[in-house]
mmCIF file of C-alpha atoms in Angstrom:
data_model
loop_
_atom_site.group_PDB
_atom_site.id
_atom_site.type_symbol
_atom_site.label_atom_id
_atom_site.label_comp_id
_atom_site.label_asym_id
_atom_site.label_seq_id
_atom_site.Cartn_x
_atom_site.Cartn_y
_atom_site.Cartn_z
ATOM 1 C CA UNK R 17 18.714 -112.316 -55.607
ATOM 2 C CA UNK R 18 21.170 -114.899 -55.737
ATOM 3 C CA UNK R 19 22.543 -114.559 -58.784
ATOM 4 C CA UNK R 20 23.351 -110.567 -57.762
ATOM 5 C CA UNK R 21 25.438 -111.646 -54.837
ATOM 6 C CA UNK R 22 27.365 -113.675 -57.112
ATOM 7 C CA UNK R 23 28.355 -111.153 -59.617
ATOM 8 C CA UNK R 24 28.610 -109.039 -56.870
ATOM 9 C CA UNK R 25 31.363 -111.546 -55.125
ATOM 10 C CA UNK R 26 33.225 -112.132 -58.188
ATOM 11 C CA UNK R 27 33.164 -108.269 -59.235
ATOM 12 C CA UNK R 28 34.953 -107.525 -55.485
ATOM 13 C CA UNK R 29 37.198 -110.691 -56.059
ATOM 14 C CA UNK R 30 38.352 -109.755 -59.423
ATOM 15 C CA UNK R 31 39.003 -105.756 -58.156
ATOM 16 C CA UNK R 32 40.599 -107.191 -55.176
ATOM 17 C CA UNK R 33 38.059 -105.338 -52.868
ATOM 18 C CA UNK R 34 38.674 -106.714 -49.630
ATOM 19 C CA UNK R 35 36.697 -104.355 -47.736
ATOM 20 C CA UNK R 36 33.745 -105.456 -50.260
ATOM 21 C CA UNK R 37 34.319 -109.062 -49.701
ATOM 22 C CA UNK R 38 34.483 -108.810 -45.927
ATOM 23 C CA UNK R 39 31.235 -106.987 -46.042
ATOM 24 C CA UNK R 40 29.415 -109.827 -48.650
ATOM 25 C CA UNK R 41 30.543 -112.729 -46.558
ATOM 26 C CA UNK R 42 29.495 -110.481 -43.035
ATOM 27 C CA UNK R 43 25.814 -109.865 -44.937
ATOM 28 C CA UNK R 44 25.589 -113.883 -45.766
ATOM 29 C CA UNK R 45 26.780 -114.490 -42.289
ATOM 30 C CA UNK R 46 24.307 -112.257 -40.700
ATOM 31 C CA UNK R 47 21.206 -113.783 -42.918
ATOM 32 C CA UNK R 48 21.697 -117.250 -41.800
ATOM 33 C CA UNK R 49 22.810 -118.421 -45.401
ATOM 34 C CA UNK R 50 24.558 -121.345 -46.464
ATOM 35 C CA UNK R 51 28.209 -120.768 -47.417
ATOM 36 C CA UNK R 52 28.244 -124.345 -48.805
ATOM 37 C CA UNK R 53 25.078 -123.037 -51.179
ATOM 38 C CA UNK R 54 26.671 -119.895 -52.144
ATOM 39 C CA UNK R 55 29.870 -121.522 -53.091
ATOM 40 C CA UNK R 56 27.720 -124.060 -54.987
ATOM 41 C CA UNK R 57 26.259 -121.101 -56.680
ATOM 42 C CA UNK R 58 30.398 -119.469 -57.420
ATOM 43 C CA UNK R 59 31.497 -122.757 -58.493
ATOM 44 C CA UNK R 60 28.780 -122.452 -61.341
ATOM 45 C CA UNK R 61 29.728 -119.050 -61.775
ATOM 46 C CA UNK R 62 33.361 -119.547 -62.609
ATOM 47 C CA UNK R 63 32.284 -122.831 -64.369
ATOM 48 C CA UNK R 64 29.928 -120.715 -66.707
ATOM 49 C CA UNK R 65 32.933 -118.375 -67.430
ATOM 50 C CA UNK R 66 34.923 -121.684 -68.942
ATOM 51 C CA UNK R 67 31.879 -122.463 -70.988
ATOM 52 C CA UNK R 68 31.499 -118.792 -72.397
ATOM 53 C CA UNK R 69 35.822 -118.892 -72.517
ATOM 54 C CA UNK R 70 35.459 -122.256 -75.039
ATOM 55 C CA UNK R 71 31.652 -122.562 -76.616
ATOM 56 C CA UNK R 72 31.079 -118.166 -76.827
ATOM 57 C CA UNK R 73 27.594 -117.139 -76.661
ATOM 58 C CA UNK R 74 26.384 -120.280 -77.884
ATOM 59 C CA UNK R 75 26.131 -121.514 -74.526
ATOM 60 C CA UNK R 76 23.183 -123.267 -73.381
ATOM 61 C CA UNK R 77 24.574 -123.056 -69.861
ATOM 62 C CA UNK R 78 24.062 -119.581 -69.772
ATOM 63 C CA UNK R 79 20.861 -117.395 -70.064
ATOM 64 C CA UNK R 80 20.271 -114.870 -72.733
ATOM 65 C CA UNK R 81 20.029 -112.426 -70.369
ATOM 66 C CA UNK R 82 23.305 -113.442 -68.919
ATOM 67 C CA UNK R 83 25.443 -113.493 -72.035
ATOM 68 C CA UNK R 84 26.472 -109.609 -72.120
ATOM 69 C CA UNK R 85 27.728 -109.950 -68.434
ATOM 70 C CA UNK R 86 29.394 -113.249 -68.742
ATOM 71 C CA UNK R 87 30.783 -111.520 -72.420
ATOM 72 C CA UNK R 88 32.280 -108.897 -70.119
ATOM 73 C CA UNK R 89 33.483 -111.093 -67.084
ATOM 74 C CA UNK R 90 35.389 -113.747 -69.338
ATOM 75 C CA UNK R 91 37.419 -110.891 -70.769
ATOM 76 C CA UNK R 92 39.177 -110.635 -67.418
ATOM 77 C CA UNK R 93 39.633 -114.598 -66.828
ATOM 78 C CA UNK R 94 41.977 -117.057 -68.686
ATOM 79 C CA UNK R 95 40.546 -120.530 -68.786
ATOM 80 C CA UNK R 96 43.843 -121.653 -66.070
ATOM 81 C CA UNK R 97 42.673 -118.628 -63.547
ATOM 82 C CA UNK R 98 39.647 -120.279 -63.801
ATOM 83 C CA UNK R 99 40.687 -123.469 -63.119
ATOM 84 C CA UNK R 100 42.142 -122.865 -60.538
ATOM 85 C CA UNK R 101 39.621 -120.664 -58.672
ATOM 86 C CA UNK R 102 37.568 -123.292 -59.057
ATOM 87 C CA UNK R 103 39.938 -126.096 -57.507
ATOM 88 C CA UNK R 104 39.783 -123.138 -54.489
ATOM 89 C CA UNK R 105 36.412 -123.059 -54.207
ATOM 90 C CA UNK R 106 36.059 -126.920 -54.051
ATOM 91 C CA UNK R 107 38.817 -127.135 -51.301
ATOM 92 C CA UNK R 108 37.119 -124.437 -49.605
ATOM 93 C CA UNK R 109 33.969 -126.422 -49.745
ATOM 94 C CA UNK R 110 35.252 -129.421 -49.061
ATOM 95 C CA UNK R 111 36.493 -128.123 -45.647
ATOM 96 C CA UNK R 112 33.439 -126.777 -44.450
ATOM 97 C CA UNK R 113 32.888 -129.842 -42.894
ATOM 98 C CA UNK R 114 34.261 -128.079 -39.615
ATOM 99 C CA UNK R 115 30.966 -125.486 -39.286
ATOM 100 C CA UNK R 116 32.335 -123.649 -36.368
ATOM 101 C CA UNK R 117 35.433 -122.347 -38.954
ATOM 102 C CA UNK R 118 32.841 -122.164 -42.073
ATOM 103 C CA UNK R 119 33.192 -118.279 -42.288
ATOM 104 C CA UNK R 120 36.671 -118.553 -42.014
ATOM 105 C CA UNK R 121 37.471 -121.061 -44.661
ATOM 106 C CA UNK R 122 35.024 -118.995 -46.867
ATOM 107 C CA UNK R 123 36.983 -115.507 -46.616
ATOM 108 C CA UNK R 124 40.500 -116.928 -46.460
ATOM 109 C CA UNK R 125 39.317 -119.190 -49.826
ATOM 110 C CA UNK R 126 38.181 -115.837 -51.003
ATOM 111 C CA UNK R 127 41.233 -114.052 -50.152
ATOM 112 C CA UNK R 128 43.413 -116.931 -52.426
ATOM 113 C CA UNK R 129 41.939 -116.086 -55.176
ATOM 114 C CA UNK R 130 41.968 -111.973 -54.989
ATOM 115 C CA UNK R 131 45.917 -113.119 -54.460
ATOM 116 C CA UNK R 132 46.139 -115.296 -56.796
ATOM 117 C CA UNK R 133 44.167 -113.370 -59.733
ATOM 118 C CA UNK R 134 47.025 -110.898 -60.098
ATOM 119 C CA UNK R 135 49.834 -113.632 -60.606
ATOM 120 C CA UNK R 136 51.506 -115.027 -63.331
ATOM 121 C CA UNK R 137 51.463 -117.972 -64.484
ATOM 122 C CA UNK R 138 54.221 -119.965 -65.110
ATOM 123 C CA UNK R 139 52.735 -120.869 -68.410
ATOM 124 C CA UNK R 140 52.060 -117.276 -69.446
ATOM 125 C CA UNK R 141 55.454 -115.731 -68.220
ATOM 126 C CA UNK R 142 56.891 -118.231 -71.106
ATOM 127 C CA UNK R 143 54.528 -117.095 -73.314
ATOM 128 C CA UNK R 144 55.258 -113.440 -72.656
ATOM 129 C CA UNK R 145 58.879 -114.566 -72.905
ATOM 130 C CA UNK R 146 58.558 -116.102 -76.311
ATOM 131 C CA UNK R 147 56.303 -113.099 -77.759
ATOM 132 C CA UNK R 148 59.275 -110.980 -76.271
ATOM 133 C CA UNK R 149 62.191 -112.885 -78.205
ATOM 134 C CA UNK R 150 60.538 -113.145 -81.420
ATOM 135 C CA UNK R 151 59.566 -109.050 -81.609
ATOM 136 C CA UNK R 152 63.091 -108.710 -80.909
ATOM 137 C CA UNK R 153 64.199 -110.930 -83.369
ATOM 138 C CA UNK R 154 61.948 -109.687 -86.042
ATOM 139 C CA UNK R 155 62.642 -106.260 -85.551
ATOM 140 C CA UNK R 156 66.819 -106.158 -86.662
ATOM 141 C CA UNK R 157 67.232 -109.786 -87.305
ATOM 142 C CA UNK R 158 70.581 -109.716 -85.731
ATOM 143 C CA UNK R 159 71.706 -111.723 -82.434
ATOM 144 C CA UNK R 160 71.047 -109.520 -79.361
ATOM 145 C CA UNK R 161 74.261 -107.816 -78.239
ATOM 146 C CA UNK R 162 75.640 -108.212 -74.946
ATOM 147 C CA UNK R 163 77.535 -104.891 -73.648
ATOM 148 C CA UNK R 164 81.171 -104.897 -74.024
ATOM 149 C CA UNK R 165 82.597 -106.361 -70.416
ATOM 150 C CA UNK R 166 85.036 -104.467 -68.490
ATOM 151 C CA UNK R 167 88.181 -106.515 -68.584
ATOM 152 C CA UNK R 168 89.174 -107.987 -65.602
ATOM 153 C CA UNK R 169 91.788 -105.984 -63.143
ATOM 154 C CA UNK R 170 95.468 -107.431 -63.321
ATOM 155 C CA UNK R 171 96.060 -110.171 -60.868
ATOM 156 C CA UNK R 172 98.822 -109.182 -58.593
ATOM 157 C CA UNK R 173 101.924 -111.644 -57.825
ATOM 158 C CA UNK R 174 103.299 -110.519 -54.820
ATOM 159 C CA UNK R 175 103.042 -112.711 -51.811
ATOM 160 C CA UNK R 176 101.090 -111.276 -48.963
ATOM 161 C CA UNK R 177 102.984 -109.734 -46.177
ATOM 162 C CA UNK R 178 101.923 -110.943 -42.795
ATOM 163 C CA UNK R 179 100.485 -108.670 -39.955
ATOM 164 C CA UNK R 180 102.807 -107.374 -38.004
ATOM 165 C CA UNK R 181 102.719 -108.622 -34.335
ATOM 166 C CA UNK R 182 100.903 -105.975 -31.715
ATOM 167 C CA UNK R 183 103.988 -104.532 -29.905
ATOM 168 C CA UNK R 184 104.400 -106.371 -26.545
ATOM 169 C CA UNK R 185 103.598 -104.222 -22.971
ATOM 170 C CA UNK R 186 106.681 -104.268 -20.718
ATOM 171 C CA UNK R 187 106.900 -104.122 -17.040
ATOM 172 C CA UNK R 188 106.912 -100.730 -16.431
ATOM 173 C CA UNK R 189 103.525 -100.077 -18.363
ATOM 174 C CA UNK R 190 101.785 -103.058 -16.409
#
């Protein structure tokens, strides 16, 4: 039973399903359990998804009942998202040393990593960046080309005139 509300957490975290997340941590909230337990449980989760990510299904972390899902579920995690979601979860765990704001830590922590799943890494925007420049350059060999600049406008060397002065009232319109 536990093991479904895992996959079930991580399924709504990596569709960014808020309304499904706020409904999983109301349910654990409601049935007395543990956040500090079920984050144990995510932590593994995600930790299970670097394991598949560098060992494949040759994984004794994993159950062979497990390895088609975690197959599936790695596709959609590079081993830095995972990282970091689990640094998350740890902070999140770490701080639910304040009970009365356990729920809280647990669905903001949960709503960092729905944000940060569909960011970019630094790392991978160079990456992109690099795959970019070589198609580019394999594809003509030649330098890119910027487009031909406008030239500048002529720089005019006459002196400014000054305003004129606002014409002064006389007497008679006072």
């Amino acid at each position: 039973p536990e093991s479904k509300l895992i996959f079930e957490l991580e399924q709504a975290l990596r569709e960014q399903n808020i309304k499904n997340l706020l409904e999983i941590s109301h349910s654990i909230f409601n049935k007395g359990k543990d956040y500090k337990l079920i984050l144990d449980a995510l932590i593994e989760h995600f930790r299970k998804i670097v394991h598949f990510h560098v060992l494949g299904s040759d994984n004794h972390l994993i159950l062979s009942s497990e390895k088609e899902a975690y197959q599936k579920i790695t596709q959609h995690y590079s081993l830095s998202q995972c990282q970091h979601i689990i640094d998350l979860l740890i902070q999140c765990h770490l701080s639910l040393q304040q009970p009365n704001y356990a729920r809280i830590y647990f669905e903001n922590s949960l709503f960092k990593i729905t944000t940060f799943l569909h960011s970019i890494s630094l790392e991978e925007t160079v990456e992109k960046l690099f795959a970019l420049e070589s198609k580019l350059s394999s594809s003509d060999n030649a330098p890119l080309s910027l487009p031909p600049q406008q030239p500048a406008p002529p720089i005019s060397k006459q002196k400014p005139t000054p305003p004129s002065s606002p014409p002064s009232a006389t007497k008679e319109e006072i």
